[in-house]
Amino acid sequence: MALDQSFVGRSYPPTDPYEVGREKIREFAEAVGDTNPAYTDPEAAKALGYSDVIAPPTFVFAITFKAAGQVVQDPQLGLDYSRVVHGDQKFAYTRPVHAGDRLTVTSTIEAIKSMAGNDIVDIRGEVHDEAGEHVVTAVTKLVARAAEEG
């Protein structure tokens, strides 16, 4: 059954702040194989004009995807997460994420579509720092595969 279009535009409460740690950034950079010294060396980051190490662009996926869980787990929406695959991911930055940032995410259902029995949900995660300044917008596309017949 197709998801209810009236959920488009629905926003969920901001997450608790996530404190970005230098070690988490280093671990993430190593995990994705990115050797940019701005991700691991505070002096290299400062030489580029940053106050501390910065995070690779996809680092925020971990916190925005967790925040999208509010949408996924909304019983009124009725998304069958056991059938969900990650369809796409986009980021639009205002500034890089820095070690020491305290970030919150507000998730909003941006679009709901049905194609060939699949439900497709776009979730926009607006990431702000402790001062309320915008850092990045992440758009996650989730595809709930159609139930198999028979």
XYZ file of N, CA and C in Angstrom:
450
model
N 0.844 -1.186 0.000
C 0.000 0.000 0.000
C 0.881 1.238 0.000
N 0.559 2.205 -0.833
C 1.354 3.427 -0.956
C 1.307 4.242 0.342
N 2.421 4.920 0.598
C 2.494 5.770 1.778
C 1.638 7.017 1.581
N 1.165 7.557 2.677
C 0.269 8.708 2.694
C 1.010 9.985 2.302
N 0.580 10.613 1.208
C 1.192 11.853 0.720
C 1.067 13.017 1.706
N 0.129 12.922 2.639
C -0.045 14.026 3.597
C 1.144 14.167 4.542
N 2.030 13.177 4.545
C 3.220 13.258 5.393
C 4.304 14.159 4.795
N 4.190 14.478 3.510
C 5.176 15.368 2.885
C 5.131 16.714 3.605
N 6.297 17.175 4.030
C 6.401 18.431 4.770
C 6.434 18.245 6.279
N 6.133 17.050 6.750
C 6.146 16.801 8.194
C 7.584 16.842 8.703
N 7.805 17.627 9.766
C 9.115 17.699 10.414
C 9.045 17.033 11.769
N 10.188 16.546 12.202
C 10.304 15.855 13.475
C 11.189 16.691 14.389
N 11.079 16.514 15.699
C 11.859 17.347 16.629
C 13.368 17.192 16.407
N 14.121 18.268 16.674
C 15.581 18.176 16.544
C 16.151 17.102 17.473
N 17.238 16.509 17.035
C 17.921 15.511 17.851
C 18.638 16.194 19.009
N 19.045 15.396 19.976
C 19.955 15.908 20.996
C 21.273 16.243 20.310
N 22.037 17.185 20.873
C 23.314 17.550 20.236
C 24.291 16.368 20.167
N 24.959 16.285 19.040
C 26.030 15.307 18.825
C 27.333 16.091 18.837
N 28.224 15.746 19.762
C 29.507 16.432 19.829
C 30.509 15.717 18.931
N 31.013 16.457 17.956
C 31.952 15.908 16.979
C 33.335 15.861 17.612
N 33.894 14.658 17.706
C 35.201 14.474 18.314
C 36.301 14.315 17.274
N 37.465 14.798 17.618
C 38.635 14.685 16.749
C 38.921 13.219 16.398
N 38.801 12.355 17.403
C 39.085 10.933 17.181
C 38.058 10.296 16.251
N 36.793 10.681 16.388
C 35.752 10.148 15.499
C 36.033 10.552 14.050
N 36.466 11.796 13.859
C 36.802 12.260 12.508
C 37.964 11.443 11.961
N 39.012 11.252 12.762
C 40.174 10.478 12.321
C 39.761 9.053 11.951
N 38.968 8.426 12.819
C 38.526 7.058 12.550
C 37.720 6.978 11.256
N 36.850 7.959 11.049
C 36.027 7.953 9.839
C 36.905 8.133 8.602
N 37.832 9.079 8.653
C 38.721 9.324 7.513
C 39.517 8.062 7.184
N 40.013 7.391 8.207
C 40.750 6.136 7.983
C 39.842 5.068 7.377
N 38.616 4.974 7.882
C 37.682 3.950 7.396
C 37.349 4.130 5.920
N 37.270 5.388 5.471
C 36.945 5.629 4.058
C 38.199 5.792 3.204
N 39.379 5.677 3.836
C 40.633 5.728 3.098
C 41.033 7.116 2.618
N 40.561 8.154 3.304
C 40.900 9.526 2.901
C 42.056 10.032 3.756
N 43.176 10.299 3.130
C 44.394 10.690 3.850
C 44.603 12.198 3.918
N 43.598 12.983 3.610
C 43.722 14.443 3.687
C 44.146 14.824 5.106
N 45.291 15.507 5.278
C 45.759 15.835 6.624
C 44.832 16.786 7.386
N 43.960 17.498 6.706
C 43.017 18.386 7.394
C 42.040 17.597 8.256
N 41.942 16.281 8.012
C 41.042 15.433 8.781
C 41.701 14.847 10.023
N 43.021 14.895 10.092
C 43.720 14.233 11.201
C 44.743 15.112 11.919
N 45.200 16.173 11.300
C 46.266 17.005 11.852
C 45.758 18.421 12.110
N 45.596 18.790 13.392
C 45.088 20.132 13.706
C 45.916 21.258 13.074
N 47.223 21.073 12.991
C 48.061 22.122 12.399
C 47.807 22.248 10.899
N 47.621 21.135 10.224
C 47.305 21.176 8.794
C 45.963 21.862 8.574
N 44.992 21.568 9.436
C 43.679 22.207 9.327
C 43.786 23.706 9.580
N 44.568 24.093 10.584
C 44.747 25.525 10.883
C 45.439 26.248 9.740
N 46.372 25.577 9.074
C 47.060 26.186 7.930
C 46.078 26.478 6.789
N 44.962 25.750 6.763
C 43.922 25.973 5.754
C 42.850 26.962 6.229
N 43.035 27.487 7.454
C 42.098 28.484 7.976
C 41.017 27.953 8.883
N 41.103 26.694 9.281
C 40.099 26.114 10.165
C 40.587 26.147 11.604
N 39.653 26.153 12.550
C 40.016 26.213 13.967
C 40.516 24.875 14.500
N 40.137 23.789 13.852
C 40.532 22.442 14.265
C 40.355 21.537 13.056
N 40.586 20.235 13.245
C 40.400 19.321 12.127
C 38.963 19.402 11.628
N 38.799 19.149 10.341
C 37.462 19.121 9.747
C 37.138 17.678 9.374
N 35.863 17.439 9.157
C 35.406 16.086 8.839
C 35.262 15.903 7.333
N 35.507 14.689 6.846
C 35.222 14.397 5.435
C 33.746 14.692 5.137
N 33.435 15.005 3.904
C 32.064 15.420 3.565
C 30.968 14.434 3.941
N 31.245 13.137 3.894
C 30.186 12.167 4.185
C 30.083 11.809 5.673
N 30.912 12.409 6.507
C 30.912 12.131 7.948
C 29.530 12.319 8.567
N 28.809 13.348 8.158
C 27.513 13.648 8.788
C 26.443 12.617 8.485
N 26.708 11.717 7.526
C 25.710 10.691 7.228
C 25.316 9.929 8.487
N 26.290 9.622 9.328
C 26.003 8.835 10.529
C 24.969 9.514 11.417
N 25.071 10.823 11.565
C 24.112 11.495 12.457
C 22.815 11.838 11.742
N 22.866 12.127 10.434
C 21.617 12.431 9.742
C 20.791 11.169 9.511
N 21.465 10.044 9.265
C 20.727 8.794 9.071
C 20.086 8.353 10.384
N 20.811 8.536 11.480
C 20.232 8.199 12.788
C 19.012 9.079 13.056
N 19.109 10.363 12.722
C 17.977 11.276 12.914
C 16.791 10.881 12.035
N 17.079 10.388 10.824
C 16.010 9.949 9.922
C 15.241 8.772 10.512
N 15.834 8.131 11.505
C 15.149 7.037 12.193
C 13.820 7.467 12.795
N 13.704 8.742 13.146
C 12.426 9.242 13.667
C 11.326 9.092 12.617
N 11.683 9.327 11.363
C 10.731 9.185 10.262
C 10.431 7.708 10.045
N 11.477 6.930 9.918
C 11.346 5.502 9.630
C 10.507 4.799 10.690
N 10.682 5.186 11.945
C 9.992 4.517 13.043
C 8.630 5.118 13.368
N 8.209 6.131 12.618
C 6.902 6.747 12.861
C 5.813 5.735 12.483
N 5.101 5.199 13.466
C 4.105 4.162 13.154
C 2.976 4.682 12.268
N 2.692 5.984 12.325
C 1.629 6.539 11.491
C 2.012 6.546 10.013
N 3.317 6.689 9.724
C 3.774 6.673 8.335
C 3.625 5.270 7.751
N 3.965 4.253 8.548
C 3.772 2.869 8.118
C 4.809 2.347 7.136
N 6.011 2.871 7.177
C 7.081 2.399 6.298
C 7.591 1.049 6.806
N 7.658 0.079 5.924
C 8.144 -1.257 6.291
C 9.663 -1.268 6.142
N 10.368 -1.008 7.235
C 11.820 -0.868 7.177
C 12.518 -2.173 6.795
N 11.882 -3.290 7.002
C 12.504 -4.559 6.625
C 12.671 -4.668 5.107
N 12.004 -3.811 4.360
C 12.065 -3.829 2.901
C 12.845 -2.633 2.349
N 13.461 -1.831 3.226
C 14.103 -0.573 2.820
C 15.545 -0.791 2.393
N 15.893 -0.136 1.301
C 17.285 -0.005 0.868
C 17.586 1.488 0.735
N 18.867 1.823 0.871
C 19.312 3.212 0.746
C 19.443 3.523 -0.736
N 18.671 4.479 -1.230
C 18.648 4.752 -2.659
C 19.611 5.817 -3.127
N 19.832 6.870 -2.313
C 20.682 7.977 -2.744
C 20.988 8.843 -1.526
N 22.021 9.661 -1.687
C 22.431 10.554 -0.608
C 23.034 11.805 -1.226
N 22.648 12.977 -0.726
C 23.203 14.246 -1.196
C 23.499 15.132 0.011
N 24.550 15.958 -0.127
C 24.918 16.899 0.924
C 25.096 18.280 0.302
N 24.625 19.307 0.990
C 24.838 20.700 0.578
C 25.359 21.449 1.803
N 26.637 21.787 1.762
C 27.318 22.396 2.909
C 27.296 23.917 2.884
N 27.116 24.503 4.076
C 27.348 25.923 4.282
C 28.794 26.116 4.741
N 29.240 25.168 5.574
C 30.631 25.158 6.055
C 30.992 23.739 6.450
N 32.305 23.442 6.548
C 32.693 22.097 6.976
C 32.328 21.836 8.442
N 32.221 20.578 8.773
C 32.050 20.148 10.165
C 33.429 20.161 10.809
N 33.519 20.756 12.005
C 34.785 20.842 12.742
C 34.728 19.988 14.005
N 35.885 19.512 14.435
C 35.969 18.882 15.755
C 35.503 19.909 16.780
N 34.705 19.469 17.723
C 34.166 20.366 18.748
C 32.776 20.878 18.436
N 32.320 20.748 17.192
C 30.951 21.148 16.864
C 29.969 20.321 17.676
N 28.898 20.955 18.094
C 27.762 20.267 18.708
C 26.604 20.444 17.739
N 26.235 19.350 17.074
C 25.290 19.414 15.967
C 23.950 18.780 16.310
N 22.897 19.425 15.843
C 21.556 18.847 15.936
C 21.017 18.673 14.523
N 20.092 17.735 14.383
C 19.496 17.446 13.080
C 17.982 17.512 13.205
N 17.358 18.231 12.290
C 15.908 18.244 12.181
C 15.545 17.562 10.874
N 14.760 16.492 10.964
C 14.377 15.713 9.778
C 12.994 16.117 9.305
N 12.872 16.223 7.980
C 11.602 16.562 7.343
C 11.395 15.632 6.158
N 10.164 15.142 6.010
C 9.835 14.342 4.828
C 9.671 15.315 3.672
N 10.565 15.182 2.700
C 10.575 16.101 1.567
C 9.707 15.604 0.410
N 9.651 14.296 0.217
C 8.849 13.741 -0.887
C 8.504 12.292 -0.589
N 7.372 11.881 -1.111
C 6.946 10.481 -1.078
C 6.433 10.152 -2.472
N 6.964 9.077 -3.032
C 6.532 8.635 -4.358
C 6.307 7.132 -4.318
N 5.483 6.666 -5.229
C 5.312 5.227 -5.436
C 5.620 4.935 -6.886
N 6.503 3.940 -7.094
C 6.859 3.532 -8.453
C 6.959 2.017 -8.484
N 6.197 1.389 -9.374
C 6.214 -0.062 -9.536
C 6.001 -0.787 -8.213
N 5.141 -0.226 -7.362
C 4.846 -0.836 -6.078
C 5.842 -0.516 -4.982
N 6.943 0.178 -5.332
C 7.941 0.585 -4.337
C 7.577 1.948 -3.768
N 7.782 2.123 -2.473
C 7.605 3.432 -1.840
C 8.969 4.101 -1.743
N 9.043 5.353 -2.172
C 10.290 6.110 -2.157
C 10.081 7.343 -1.297
N 10.938 7.488 -0.287
C 10.813 8.592 0.667
C 12.115 9.377 0.668
N 12.011 10.697 0.459
C 13.158 11.591 0.581
C 13.059 12.294 1.926
N 14.129 12.180 2.715
C 14.170 12.800 4.040
C 15.280 13.838 4.041
N 14.915 15.081 4.335
C 15.888 16.176 4.414
C 16.296 16.358 5.870
N 17.592 16.288 6.119
C 18.123 16.518 7.461
C 18.859 17.845 7.494
N 18.330 18.798 8.235
C 18.969 20.113 8.386
C 19.853 20.060 9.628
N 21.156 20.250 9.419
C 22.127 20.157 10.500
C 22.545 21.567 10.899
N 22.409 21.846 12.204
C 22.784 23.157 12.744
C 23.773 22.982 13.888
N 24.595 24.011 14.094
C 25.534 23.969 15.214
C 24.868 24.539 16.464
N 25.630 24.596 17.536
C 25.104 25.021 18.830
C 24.566 26.452 18.808
N 25.121 27.290 17.935
C 24.660 28.675 17.809
C 23.421 28.787 16.921
N 22.975 27.654 16.376
C 21.807 27.664 15.510
C 22.137 27.949 14.056
N 23.423 28.015 13.728
C 23.842 28.284 12.360
C 23.784 27.006 11.521
N 23.324 27.161 10.287
C 23.241 26.032 9.371
C 24.641 25.551 9.003
N 24.847 24.232 9.020
C 26.118 23.629 8.644
C 25.972 22.873 7.325
N 24.977 21.999 7.255
C 24.802 21.169 6.063
C 23.359 20.687 5.982
N 22.906 20.480 4.759
C 21.633 19.816 4.510
C 21.952 18.483 3.859
N 21.386 17.418 4.409
C 21.571 16.080 3.850
C 20.209 15.579 3.386
N 20.161 15.050 2.176
C 18.923 14.454 1.672
C 19.183 12.966 1.458
N 18.401 12.157 2.159
C 18.510 10.705 2.102
C 17.293 10.151 1.379
N 17.530 9.327 0.375
C 16.430 8.675 -0.333
C 16.370 7.219 0.120
N 15.217 6.825 0.629
C 14.990 5.445 1.044
C 13.953 4.817 0.124
N 14.195 3.579 -0.258
C 13.279 2.860 -1.126
C 12.793 1.618 -0.384
N 11.488 1.570 -0.155
C 10.880 0.377 0.445
C 10.392 -0.487 -0.717
N 11.083 -1.588 -0.934
C 10.777 -2.483 -2.050
C 9.372 -3.055 -1.918
N 8.745 -3.241 -3.046
C 7.406 -3.818 -3.065
C 7.430 -5.225 -2.480
N 6.375 -5.576 -1.795
C 6.259 -6.934 -1.259
C 6.183 -7.928 -2.408
N 6.818 -9.063 -2.223
C 6.799 -10.094 -3.261
C 5.447 -10.787 -3.240
N 4.947 -11.019 -4.397
C 3.636 -11.669 -4.490
C 3.781 -13.177 -4.327
N 2.748 -13.743 -3.712
C 2.736 -15.200 -3.601
C 3.207 -15.653 -2.346
